[in-house]
Amino acid sequence: MADRKAMLERIRESFDISRRDAAQIVKNFHVEMKRGLEGRQSSLKMIPTYVDRPTGREKGKFIALDLGGTNFRLLALELKGGGRISVRLIRNFALRKEHITKKGTGLFDLLASSVKAFLKKSGFANSRDINLGFTFSFPIAQSGIASGTLVAWTKGFNAKGVVGKDVVSLLEQALVRNGISHVKVRALANDTVGTLIARSYSDHDCDVGVIIGTGTNACYAEKVKNIKKWEGPAPRTDNMIINIEWGNFNKLKLSCYDRLLDGKSGNPGEQIMEKMVSGMYLGKLCGIVLKDLVEKKYILHFLPRKASSKIAMLRSEDISAIQADKTGSLAGVRNILENIGIRLSSREDRKIIKEVCAIISRRAARICAAAVVSVIRKIDPFILRKHTIAIDGSVYEKYTGFSSNMRSFVKEILGAKACRLRLVLSKDGSGKGAAIIAAVANCEGA
Ligand code: GLC
């Protein structure tokens, strides 16, 4: 028993993020942000997006195509001005493994044929020209409001022949191959940018967009004079949204378990923060820690050593459900274990499993809180103004205790000034935002 207590204490320590750690994260974040903005070597790519926030007056009918994970979605919507958006139709589509890992043309053909089918249902089919906003949530080096090349795949994607190519051209070619010539791709956006833009269409305090889902990332409105690497024409406003790609931030304290996870991943050394925070990895990370505890005989003693990897089958949704189990006997945890083939467990085992999941997800929420504070302090060092932080993503929205852990750590770090920050769940913004950018591009005749 004493052993188990000491073991849990060690795990707690290796996943702890104190206020002092948060201060260090903010400092490192600022160094990396500045380097990225200067075009120097940095784990933060700080990608200029060619757009600023909308005025709220943009109008028109648009289609949005939103690809960022194993699902993609299409939206038909109308911007009515005055910050009002009416969504006419939304459809979700699932990608199969072959779309993610085989030839890129297969992926883009699927997107194009889905657009074709969707147009028939949207009521827009007869319009002469249809403007499309394309949300593509991977690191893109943008070369215009509607062009940009894929720098690297993340989140387990590996479709061939896409890295280094302009993804808008790939989509347009696929549309033509599929017999669609009246759809024009007017905007290319990251999901964080879409989320920020969609919220700021009606909320002028919004200057940060965050995604905490399968992957994690954020963007914010930066003064153009601070974007030292920017060589393009000065935009009309003095600001431009920067896609930080914070999932790649690597100045964080790693535990031995994080190193194991990173080593086994398809992109070792990359997306370090994402591997500590996002839905794609939280389950895997808990699985690695728990497997170690099984092998060291701290939990589930009766499980034969060769069956220890069963515990590593937990998914992020399971981790969330484990934490939500408030029953005295932890019957919910028992069910989840049974589902992955572990039929026997003691209450003490289940208690430890629940505690480990809580430790790991609490760290994820605290890292996100420190990263949000870093971004706000970059925009407004003394936090003199109000800021809305628009957040979307399954982990933030659904994961037990995640958003409240995040808010309470923001409060701990900032004290009274935390009341100037509003963290708001902004659903479906990624697609809507791309449509708004398309509207901005349309007004500017881009
Ligand atoms: C990954 C992508 C990034 C995206 C994030 C959230 O980190 O690289 O572009 O914004 O996932 O979907």
Coordinates of C-alpha atoms and ligand atoms in Angstrom, one line a residue:
M1 CA 0.0 0.0 0.0
A2 CA 2.8 2.4 1.0
D3 CA 4.5 1.4 -2.2
R4 CA 1.4 2.4 -4.2
K5 CA 1.2 5.7 -2.4
A6 CA 4.8 6.6 -3.2
M7 CA 4.4 5.4 -6.8
L8 CA 1.4 7.7 -7.2
E9 CA 3.3 10.6 -5.7
R10 CA 6.1 10.1 -8.2
I11 CA 3.7 10.1 -11.1
R12 CA 2.0 13.3 -9.7
E13 CA 5.4 15.0 -9.5
S14 CA 6.5 14.1 -13.0
F15 CA 3.2 15.4 -14.4
D16 CA 3.0 18.5 -12.2
I17 CA 2.8 22.0 -13.7
S18 CA 3.2 24.6 -10.9
R19 CA 2.7 28.3 -11.1
R20 CA 6.5 28.6 -11.4
D21 CA 6.5 26.2 -14.3
A22 CA 3.7 28.3 -15.9
A23 CA 5.8 31.4 -15.6
Q24 CA 8.7 29.6 -17.4
I25 CA 6.3 28.4 -20.1
V26 CA 5.2 32.0 -20.7
K27 CA 8.8 33.1 -20.9
N28 CA 9.8 30.4 -23.3
F29 CA 6.7 30.9 -25.4
H30 CA 7.5 34.5 -25.9
V31 CA 11.1 33.7 -27.0
E32 CA 9.8 31.2 -29.5
M33 CA 7.0 33.4 -30.7
K34 CA 9.4 36.3 -31.3
R35 CA 11.9 34.0 -33.1
G36 CA 9.1 32.6 -35.3
L37 CA 7.9 36.1 -36.2
E38 CA 11.4 37.0 -37.2
G39 CA 11.7 34.0 -39.5
R40 CA 14.4 32.4 -37.3
Q41 CA 14.6 28.7 -36.1
S42 CA 11.7 28.1 -33.7
S43 CA 9.3 25.4 -32.6
L44 CA 6.5 27.9 -33.2
K45 CA 6.0 28.5 -36.9
M46 CA 4.0 31.7 -36.5
I47 CA 2.4 31.6 -39.9
P48 CA 1.0 34.9 -41.4
T49 CA -2.6 34.2 -42.6
Y50 CA -3.1 37.3 -44.9
V51 CA -6.3 38.1 -43.0
D52 CA -7.4 40.2 -40.1
R53 CA -10.7 40.0 -38.2
P54 CA -13.9 40.8 -40.0
T55 CA -16.0 43.9 -39.5
G56 CA -19.3 42.0 -39.1
R57 CA -20.7 43.6 -42.1
E58 CA -19.7 40.9 -44.6
K59 CA -22.6 39.4 -46.6
G60 CA -23.4 36.6 -49.0
K61 CA -24.0 32.9 -49.5
F62 CA -21.0 30.5 -49.1
I63 CA -20.1 26.9 -48.9
A64 CA -17.4 25.9 -46.4
L65 CA -15.4 22.7 -46.5
D66 CA -13.8 21.9 -43.2
L67 CA -11.1 19.2 -43.1
G68 CA -9.0 18.7 -40.0
G69 CA -9.4 15.2 -38.6
T70 CA -10.8 11.9 -39.4
N71 CA -14.1 13.6 -40.3
F72 CA -14.8 16.5 -42.6
R73 CA -17.8 18.6 -42.9
L74 CA -19.6 20.8 -45.4
L75 CA -21.7 23.8 -44.6
A76 CA -23.9 26.0 -46.6
L77 CA -24.4 29.3 -45.0
E78 CA -25.5 32.9 -45.4
L79 CA -23.8 35.9 -43.8
K80 CA -26.4 38.4 -43.2
G81 CA -24.3 41.3 -41.9
G82 CA -24.7 42.8 -38.4
G83 CA -22.8 39.8 -37.1
R84 CA -25.6 37.4 -38.1
I85 CA -25.0 34.0 -39.7
S86 CA -27.6 31.6 -40.9
V87 CA -26.5 28.0 -41.4
R88 CA -28.6 26.4 -44.1
L89 CA -27.2 22.9 -44.1
I90 CA -24.4 20.9 -42.4
R91 CA -23.2 17.4 -43.4
N92 CA -20.5 15.4 -41.8
F93 CA -18.5 12.8 -43.7
A94 CA -16.0 10.2 -42.3
L95 CA -12.6 9.5 -43.9
R96 CA -11.4 6.0 -44.2
K97 CA -7.8 4.9 -43.5
E98 CA -6.9 4.8 -47.1
H99 CA -7.9 8.5 -47.6
I100 CA -5.5 9.4 -44.8
T101 CA -2.5 7.3 -45.7
K102 CA -2.7 6.5 -49.5
K103 CA -2.6 8.8 -52.5
G104 CA -3.5 12.4 -51.9
T105 CA -5.5 12.5 -55.1
G106 CA -7.9 9.9 -53.5
L107 CA -8.4 12.3 -50.5
F108 CA -9.1 15.3 -52.7
D109 CA -11.3 13.4 -55.1
L110 CA -13.4 12.4 -52.1
L111 CA -13.7 16.0 -51.0
A112 CA -14.7 17.1 -54.4
S113 CA -17.3 14.4 -55.0
S114 CA -18.8 15.2 -51.6
V115 CA -19.0 18.9 -52.5
K116 CA -20.8 17.9 -55.7
A117 CA -23.4 15.8 -53.8
F118 CA -23.8 18.5 -51.1
L119 CA -24.4 21.3 -53.6
K120 CA -27.5 19.4 -54.9
K121 CA -29.0 19.5 -51.4
S122 CA -27.8 22.9 -50.3
G123 CA -30.2 24.9 -52.6
F124 CA -27.1 26.7 -54.0
A125 CA -26.8 24.3 -57.0
N126 CA -28.2 26.7 -59.5
S127 CA -26.1 29.7 -58.5
R128 CA -23.7 30.7 -61.3
D129 CA -20.6 31.1 -59.1
I130 CA -20.3 29.5 -55.8
N131 CA -17.7 30.8 -53.4
L132 CA -16.1 28.3 -51.1
G133 CA -14.0 28.7 -47.9
F134 CA -11.6 25.9 -47.3
T135 CA -10.6 25.1 -43.7
F136 CA -7.6 22.8 -43.9
S137 CA -6.2 22.3 -40.4
F138 CA -2.6 21.3 -40.8
P139 CA 0.5 23.5 -41.0
I140 CA 0.3 25.5 -44.2
A141 CA 2.8 28.0 -45.4
Q142 CA 0.3 30.5 -46.8
S143 CA 1.2 32.5 -49.9
G144 CA -2.1 34.3 -50.2
I145 CA -5.6 34.4 -48.8
A146 CA -6.5 31.4 -51.0
S147 CA -3.2 29.6 -51.5
G148 CA -0.7 27.8 -49.4
T149 CA 1.5 24.7 -49.3
L150 CA 1.4 21.9 -46.8
V151 CA 4.5 22.0 -44.6
A152 CA 4.0 18.7 -42.9
W153 CA 1.1 16.4 -42.0
T154 CA 0.1 16.1 -38.4
K155 CA -2.5 14.1 -36.4
G156 CA -1.6 10.8 -38.1
F157 CA -2.3 11.9 -41.7
N158 CA 0.2 10.7 -44.3
A159 CA -1.5 11.0 -47.7
K160 CA 1.1 10.9 -50.4
G161 CA 2.0 13.7 -52.8
V162 CA 0.5 16.5 -50.7
V163 CA 3.4 17.9 -48.6
G164 CA 5.0 20.8 -50.5
K165 CA 1.9 21.3 -52.7
D166 CA -0.6 24.1 -52.8
V167 CA -3.7 22.5 -51.3
V168 CA -6.1 24.9 -52.9
S169 CA -4.8 23.9 -56.4
L170 CA -5.2 20.3 -55.4
L171 CA -8.8 20.9 -54.4
E172 CA -9.6 22.9 -57.5
Q173 CA -8.0 20.3 -59.8
A174 CA -10.1 17.6 -58.0
L175 CA -13.3 19.7 -58.4
V176 CA -12.6 20.0 -62.2
R177 CA -11.9 16.2 -62.4
N178 CA -15.3 15.7 -60.8
G179 CA -17.1 17.9 -63.2
I180 CA -17.5 21.0 -61.0
S181 CA -16.4 24.2 -62.6
H182 CA -18.5 26.9 -61.0
V183 CA -17.1 26.6 -57.5
K184 CA -14.3 29.0 -56.7
V185 CA -12.1 28.5 -53.6
R186 CA -11.9 32.0 -52.2
A187 CA -10.2 31.4 -48.9
L188 CA -7.9 28.9 -47.1
A189 CA -7.9 28.9 -43.4
N190 CA -6.7 26.9 -40.4
D191 CA -9.4 25.8 -37.9
T192 CA -8.0 28.1 -35.2
V193 CA -8.3 31.0 -37.6
G194 CA -11.8 30.0 -38.6
T195 CA -12.8 29.8 -34.9
L196 CA -11.4 33.3 -34.1
I197 CA -12.9 34.8 -37.2
A198 CA -16.3 33.3 -36.6
R199 CA -16.5 34.5 -33.1
S200 CA -15.1 38.0 -33.9
Y201 CA -17.8 38.4 -36.6
S202 CA -20.1 39.3 -33.6
D203 CA -17.7 39.8 -30.7
H204 CA -15.1 42.6 -31.2
D205 CA -13.2 41.6 -28.0
C206 CA -12.2 38.3 -29.6
D207 CA -8.5 38.2 -30.5
V208 CA -7.5 34.6 -29.9
G209 CA -8.8 31.3 -31.4
V210 CA -7.9 27.9 -29.9
I211 CA -8.5 24.3 -30.8
I212 CA -8.2 21.5 -28.3
G213 CA -9.4 18.4 -30.0
T214 CA -7.7 15.6 -32.0
G215 CA -4.9 18.2 -32.3
T216 CA -4.2 21.4 -30.6
N217 CA -3.3 24.9 -31.9
A218 CA -4.0 28.6 -31.5
C219 CA -4.0 31.8 -33.5
Y220 CA -4.2 35.5 -32.5
A221 CA -4.3 39.0 -34.0
E222 CA -0.8 40.5 -34.2
K223 CA 0.4 44.0 -35.1
V224 CA 2.0 43.8 -38.6
K225 CA 5.0 45.8 -37.4
N226 CA 5.8 42.9 -35.1
I227 CA 5.8 40.3 -37.9
K228 CA 9.4 41.0 -38.9
K229 CA 9.4 38.3 -41.5
W230 CA 6.4 39.7 -43.4
E231 CA 7.4 41.0 -46.7
G232 CA 4.0 41.4 -48.4
P233 CA 2.1 44.6 -48.9
A234 CA 0.8 46.2 -45.7
P235 CA -2.7 45.1 -45.0
R236 CA -5.4 47.8 -44.7
T237 CA -5.7 47.3 -40.9
D238 CA -2.5 47.2 -38.9
N239 CA -3.1 43.7 -37.8
M240 CA -2.9 40.2 -39.2
I241 CA -3.9 36.9 -37.7
I242 CA -1.0 34.6 -37.0
N243 CA -1.4 30.9 -36.9
I244 CA 1.0 29.9 -34.1
E245 CA 1.0 26.1 -34.6
W246 CA 1.5 25.7 -30.9
G247 CA 1.1 22.0 -31.0
N248 CA 4.8 21.9 -32.0
F249 CA 5.9 23.9 -28.9
N250 CA 8.8 22.0 -27.4
K251 CA 10.1 23.9 -24.4
L252 CA 8.2 21.8 -21.9
K253 CA 9.3 19.5 -19.1
L254 CA 8.9 15.9 -20.4
S255 CA 8.4 12.8 -18.2
C256 CA 9.9 9.5 -19.2
Y257 CA 6.4 8.5 -20.4
D258 CA 6.2 11.5 -22.7
R259 CA 9.5 10.4 -24.2
L260 CA 8.3 6.9 -24.8
L261 CA 5.1 8.1 -26.5
D262 CA 7.1 10.5 -28.7
G263 CA 9.6 7.8 -29.6
K264 CA 6.8 5.4 -30.7
S265 CA 5.0 8.1 -32.7
G266 CA 5.1 8.6 -36.5
N267 CA 6.8 12.0 -36.1
P268 CA 9.3 11.8 -33.2
G269 CA 10.6 15.1 -31.9
E270 CA 7.6 17.0 -33.5
Q271 CA 4.3 18.2 -32.1
I272 CA 5.6 17.8 -28.5
M273 CA 2.9 20.0 -26.9
E274 CA 0.2 18.3 -29.0
K275 CA 1.4 14.9 -27.6
M276 CA 0.9 16.1 -24.0
V277 CA -2.5 17.7 -24.6
S278 CA -4.6 16.6 -27.5
G279 CA -7.3 13.9 -27.9
M280 CA -5.2 12.0 -30.3
Y281 CA -2.6 11.3 -27.6
L282 CA -4.2 11.6 -24.1
G283 CA -5.5 8.0 -24.1
K284 CA -2.2 6.7 -25.4
L285 CA -0.2 8.5 -22.7
C286 CA -2.5 7.2 -19.9
G287 CA -2.1 3.7 -21.5
I288 CA 1.7 3.9 -21.4
V289 CA 1.7 5.0 -17.7
L290 CA -0.8 2.3 -16.7
K291 CA 1.0 -0.4 -18.6
D292 CA 4.1 0.4 -16.7
L293 CA 2.1 0.2 -13.4
V294 CA 0.7 -3.2 -14.4
E295 CA 4.2 -4.5 -15.4
K296 CA 5.6 -3.3 -12.0
K297 CA 2.7 -5.1 -10.3
Y298 CA 1.3 -1.9 -8.7
I299 CA -2.1 -2.6 -10.2
L300 CA -4.1 -5.6 -11.7
H301 CA -1.7 -8.2 -10.2
F302 CA -3.5 -11.1 -11.7
L303 CA -3.1 -9.9 -15.3
P304 CA -0.4 -12.0 -17.0
R305 CA 2.6 -10.0 -18.1
K306 CA 1.9 -10.7 -21.7
A307 CA -1.6 -9.3 -21.3
S308 CA -0.4 -6.0 -19.8
S309 CA -0.7 -4.2 -23.1
K310 CA -4.5 -4.6 -22.9
I311 CA -4.5 -1.5 -20.6
A312 CA -2.8 0.5 -23.3
M313 CA -6.0 0.2 -25.5
L314 CA -7.7 3.0 -23.6
R315 CA -8.9 5.8 -25.8
S316 CA -9.2 9.4 -24.9
E317 CA -13.0 9.1 -24.6
D318 CA -12.5 6.3 -22.1
I319 CA -10.1 8.4 -20.0
S320 CA -12.8 11.1 -19.9
A321 CA -15.5 8.6 -18.9
I322 CA -13.2 7.1 -16.2
Q323 CA -12.9 10.5 -14.6
A324 CA -16.6 11.1 -14.8
D325 CA -17.4 7.9 -12.8
K326 CA -18.6 9.1 -9.4
T327 CA -20.0 5.8 -8.1
G328 CA -18.5 4.4 -4.8
S329 CA -17.5 1.1 -6.4
L330 CA -16.2 2.8 -9.6
A331 CA -18.6 0.5 -11.6
G332 CA -18.1 2.7 -14.7
V333 CA -14.4 2.2 -14.6
R334 CA -15.0 -1.6 -14.3
N335 CA -17.1 -1.5 -17.4
I336 CA -14.5 0.3 -19.4
L337 CA -11.9 -2.2 -18.3
E338 CA -14.2 -5.1 -19.2
N339 CA -14.6 -3.6 -22.7
I340 CA -10.9 -3.8 -23.3
G341 CA -10.8 -7.4 -22.1
I342 CA -9.8 -6.8 -18.4
R343 CA -12.4 -8.7 -16.6
L344 CA -11.1 -8.6 -13.0
S345 CA -10.1 -5.5 -11.1
S346 CA -10.2 -4.4 -7.5
R347 CA -11.7 -1.1 -6.3
E348 CA -8.2 0.0 -5.4
D349 CA -6.9 -0.7 -8.9
R350 CA -9.8 1.3 -10.4
K351 CA -9.1 4.1 -7.9
I352 CA -5.5 4.3 -9.0
I353 CA -6.4 4.1 -12.7
K354 CA -8.9 7.0 -12.2
E355 CA -6.2 9.0 -10.4
V356 CA -3.6 8.5 -13.1
C357 CA -6.1 9.7 -15.8
A358 CA -6.9 12.8 -13.7
I359 CA -3.2 13.6 -13.2
I360 CA -2.5 13.4 -16.9
S361 CA -5.5 15.4 -18.1
R362 CA -5.0 18.0 -15.4
R363 CA -1.5 18.6 -16.8
A364 CA -2.9 18.9 -20.3
A365 CA -5.4 21.6 -19.1
R366 CA -2.7 23.5 -17.2
I367 CA -0.4 23.5 -20.2
C368 CA -3.2 24.9 -22.3
A369 CA -4.0 27.6 -19.7
A370 CA -0.3 28.6 -19.5
A371 CA -0.2 28.8 -23.3
V372 CA -3.3 31.0 -23.5
V373 CA -1.8 33.3 -20.9
S374 CA 1.4 33.5 -23.0
V375 CA -0.6 34.6 -26.1
I376 CA -2.7 37.2 -24.2
R377 CA 0.4 38.6 -22.6
K378 CA 2.0 38.8 -26.0
I379 CA -0.9 40.9 -27.3
D380 CA -1.5 42.9 -24.1
P381 CA 1.4 42.5 -21.6
F382 CA -0.4 44.1 -18.7
I383 CA -3.8 42.8 -19.6
L384 CA -5.4 46.2 -19.7
R385 CA -8.2 45.2 -22.1
K386 CA -10.9 42.6 -22.2
H387 CA -10.1 39.5 -24.4
T388 CA -12.4 36.8 -25.6
I389 CA -10.7 33.5 -26.3
A390 CA -12.8 31.4 -28.7
I391 CA -12.2 27.7 -28.1
D392 CA -13.4 24.7 -29.9
G393 CA -12.5 21.0 -30.0
S394 CA -13.7 17.8 -28.4
V395 CA -11.3 17.7 -25.5
Y396 CA -12.2 21.2 -24.4
E397 CA -15.9 20.7 -25.0
K398 CA -16.4 17.1 -23.7
Y399 CA -13.5 15.9 -21.6
T400 CA -14.5 15.7 -18.0
G401 CA -13.2 18.6 -15.9
F402 CA -10.9 19.9 -18.7
S403 CA -12.4 23.4 -19.2
S404 CA -12.8 24.0 -15.5
N405 CA -9.2 22.9 -14.8
M406 CA -8.1 25.2 -17.5
R407 CA -10.1 28.2 -16.2
S408 CA -9.0 27.7 -12.7
F409 CA -5.3 27.6 -13.6
V410 CA -5.7 30.8 -15.7
K411 CA -7.1 32.4 -12.5
E412 CA -4.2 31.0 -10.4
I413 CA -1.7 32.4 -12.9
L414 CA -3.3 35.8 -13.4
G415 CA -5.1 36.5 -10.1
A416 CA -7.6 39.4 -10.3
K417 CA -6.7 40.1 -14.0
A418 CA -8.2 36.8 -15.0
C419 CA -11.6 38.4 -15.0
R420 CA -10.6 40.3 -18.2
L421 CA -10.3 37.0 -20.1
R422 CA -13.4 35.2 -21.4
L423 CA -12.8 31.6 -22.4
V424 CA -15.8 30.7 -24.6
L425 CA -16.8 27.5 -26.3
S426 CA -17.3 28.5 -30.0
K427 CA -18.7 25.6 -31.8
D428 CA -18.4 25.0 -35.6
G429 CA -16.4 28.2 -35.9
S430 CA -13.8 26.6 -38.1
G431 CA -16.1 26.2 -41.1
K432 CA -18.1 29.3 -40.6
G433 CA -14.9 31.4 -40.3
A434 CA -13.6 30.1 -43.6
A435 CA -16.8 31.4 -45.2
I436 CA -16.4 34.8 -43.6
I437 CA -12.8 35.0 -45.0
A438 CA -14.2 34.1 -48.4
A439 CA -16.6 37.0 -48.0
V440 CA -13.8 39.3 -47.1
A441 CA -11.8 38.1 -50.1
N442 CA -14.8 38.6 -52.3
C443 CA -15.3 42.2 -51.1
E444 CA -11.6 42.9 -51.8
G445 CA -11.9 41.4 -55.2
A446 CA -9.1 38.9 -54.4
Ligands
GLC1 C1 -2.7 20.2 -35.6 C2 -2.5 21.0 -36.9 C3 -3.0 22.4 -36.8 C4 -4.4 22.4 -36.3 C5 -4.5 21.6 -35.0 C6 -6.0 21.5 -34.5 O1 -1.9 20.7 -34.6 O2 -1.1 21.0 -37.2 O3 -2.9 23.1 -38.0 O4 -4.9 23.7 -36.1 O5 -4.1 20.3 -35.2 O6 -6.8 20.9 -35.4

